[in-house]
Short mmCIF file of C-alpha atoms in Angstrom, two decimals:
data_model
loop_
_atom_site.label_atom_id
_atom_site.label_comp_id
_atom_site.label_asym_id
_atom_site.label_seq_id
_atom_site.Cartn_x
_atom_site.Cartn_y
_atom_site.Cartn_z
CA MET A 293 -63.06 -34.98 77.37
CA GLU A 294 -62.24 -31.26 77.12
CA HIS A 295 -58.61 -32.11 76.35
CA ASN A 296 -59.73 -34.34 73.47
CA LYS A 297 -61.77 -31.50 71.90
CA LYS A 298 -58.76 -29.18 72.05
CA GLY A 299 -56.63 -31.89 70.47
CA ASN A 300 -59.13 -32.31 67.65
CA VAL A 301 -59.13 -28.56 67.00
CA GLY A 302 -55.33 -28.60 66.86
CA VAL A 303 -55.34 -31.48 64.38
CA PHE A 304 -57.99 -29.69 62.30
CA LEU A 305 -56.00 -26.43 62.23
CA SER A 306 -52.82 -28.32 61.35
CA GLY A 307 -54.69 -29.95 58.47
CA ILE A 308 -55.83 -26.56 57.20
CA ALA A 309 -52.27 -25.23 57.36
CA VAL A 310 -50.96 -28.21 55.39
CA ALA A 311 -53.73 -27.84 52.79
CA ALA A 312 -52.96 -24.12 52.42
CA ALA A 313 -49.26 -24.85 51.96
CA ILE A 314 -49.99 -27.47 49.30
CA GLY A 315 -52.42 -25.13 47.56
CA GLY A 316 -49.87 -22.31 47.64
CA TYR A 317 -47.24 -24.55 46.10
CA PHE A 318 -49.71 -25.80 43.47
CA LEU A 319 -50.64 -22.24 42.43
CA PHE A 320 -47.34 -20.41 42.91
CA GLY A 321 -44.36 -22.68 43.58
CA SER A 322 -44.48 -25.59 41.19
CA LYS A 323 -43.07 -25.50 37.67
CA ASN A 324 -46.67 -25.74 36.39
CA ALA A 325 -47.95 -22.93 38.63
CA ARG A 326 -49.00 -20.62 35.80
CA LYS A 327 -50.91 -23.43 34.07
CA ASN A 328 -52.51 -24.43 37.39
CA ARG A 329 -53.67 -20.85 38.06
CA GLN A 330 -55.14 -20.70 34.56
CA LYS A 331 -57.06 -23.93 35.19
CA VAL A 332 -58.54 -22.46 38.37
CA GLU A 333 -59.46 -19.22 36.58
CA ASP A 334 -61.04 -21.18 33.72
CA GLY A 335 -62.99 -23.27 36.20
CA ILE A 336 -64.27 -20.15 37.97
CA GLU A 337 -65.44 -18.67 34.67
CA ASP A 338 -67.14 -21.97 33.78
CA ALA A 339 -68.95 -21.99 37.13
CA LYS A 340 -70.13 -18.40 36.69
CA ALA A 341 -71.38 -19.25 33.19
CA ASP A 342 -73.29 -22.25 34.55
CA VAL A 343 -74.98 -20.05 37.16
CA MET A 344 -75.94 -17.49 34.50
CA ASN A 345 -77.30 -20.19 32.15
CA LYS A 346 -79.50 -21.59 34.92
CA LEU A 347 -80.71 -18.09 35.83
CA LYS A 348 -81.80 -17.46 32.24
CA LYS A 349 -84.16 -20.45 32.46
CA ILE A 350 -85.97 -19.10 35.54
CA LYS A 351 -89.18 -17.18 34.89
CA ARG A 352 -89.51 -15.63 38.33
CA LEU A 353 -86.29 -15.18 40.27
CA SER A 354 -86.27 -14.97 44.04
CA ARG A 355 -83.39 -14.74 46.47
CA ASP A 356 -84.03 -18.30 47.64
CA LYS A 357 -84.05 -19.62 44.08
CA TYR A 358 -80.87 -17.68 43.26
CA TYR A 359 -79.11 -19.09 46.34
CA GLU A 360 -80.34 -22.58 45.42
CA ILE A 361 -78.84 -22.28 41.93
CA VAL A 362 -75.55 -20.89 43.26
CA ASP A 363 -75.32 -23.71 45.83
CA GLU A 364 -76.13 -26.37 43.24
CA VAL A 365 -73.51 -25.16 40.77
CA MET A 366 -70.84 -24.56 43.40
CA ASN A 367 -71.39 -27.99 44.96
CA LYS A 368 -70.71 -29.46 41.53
CA TYR A 369 -67.60 -27.35 40.93
CA SER A 370 -66.19 -27.84 44.43
CA LYS A 371 -65.72 -31.50 43.57
CA LEU A 372 -63.75 -30.76 40.42
CA LYS A 373 -59.98 -30.55 40.57
CA LYS A 374 -60.07 -27.40 38.44
CA ILE A 375 -61.41 -25.23 41.26
CA GLY A 376 -61.41 -27.20 44.48
CA THR A 377 -63.43 -26.70 47.62
CA GLU A 378 -61.78 -23.53 48.93
CA LYS A 379 -62.12 -21.53 45.69
CA ALA A 380 -65.66 -22.83 45.19
CA GLU A 381 -66.63 -21.59 48.66
CA GLU A 382 -65.10 -18.18 47.97
CA LEU A 383 -66.98 -17.94 44.68
CA ARG A 384 -70.22 -19.10 46.35
CA ASP A 385 -69.91 -16.28 48.88
CA GLU A 386 -69.06 -13.73 46.19
CA LEU A 387 -72.05 -14.71 44.05
CA LYS A 388 -74.44 -14.64 47.00
CA GLU A 389 -73.20 -11.18 47.97
CA ARG A 390 -74.22 -10.01 44.48
CA TRP A 391 -77.91 -10.95 44.97
CA GLU A 392 -79.16 -7.34 45.10
CA GLU A 393 -77.31 -6.52 41.88
CA ILE A 394 -78.77 -9.61 40.17
CA GLU A 395 -82.26 -8.78 41.46
CA LYS A 396 -82.03 -5.23 40.08
CA GLU A 397 -80.90 -6.52 36.66
CA ALA A 398 -83.76 -9.04 36.62
CA GLU A 399 -86.28 -6.28 37.42
CA GLU A 400 -84.88 -4.07 34.65
CA ASP A 401 -85.11 -6.96 32.17
CA GLU A 402 -88.71 -7.58 33.24
CA GLU A 403 -89.62 -3.90 32.73
CA GLU A 404 -88.16 -3.96 29.21
CA LYS A 405 -90.46 -6.82 28.18
#
């Protein structure tokens, strides 16, 4: 049984290596690489805009609600070919790391009202 688990890990890691190689070719090696990178960048900007639009509709923002919105939007964008799962996960992590900055901005906006 232990041997089977190690075999599965090896297959999984091989799959990741193949996916990374394909992604690298898609973004840097193919004749359409520049266009492909632009599509990914456009998709990332679209995802960030979706998060911001949803945040504007929230009256009282909490960390949990912010994370919920980020997860919802990134789940949607991870399924699109524009971004893909790996970039969506990176962006999800980046947005969640910015919670304190978002919270501070929300508090400042509230004080101005």
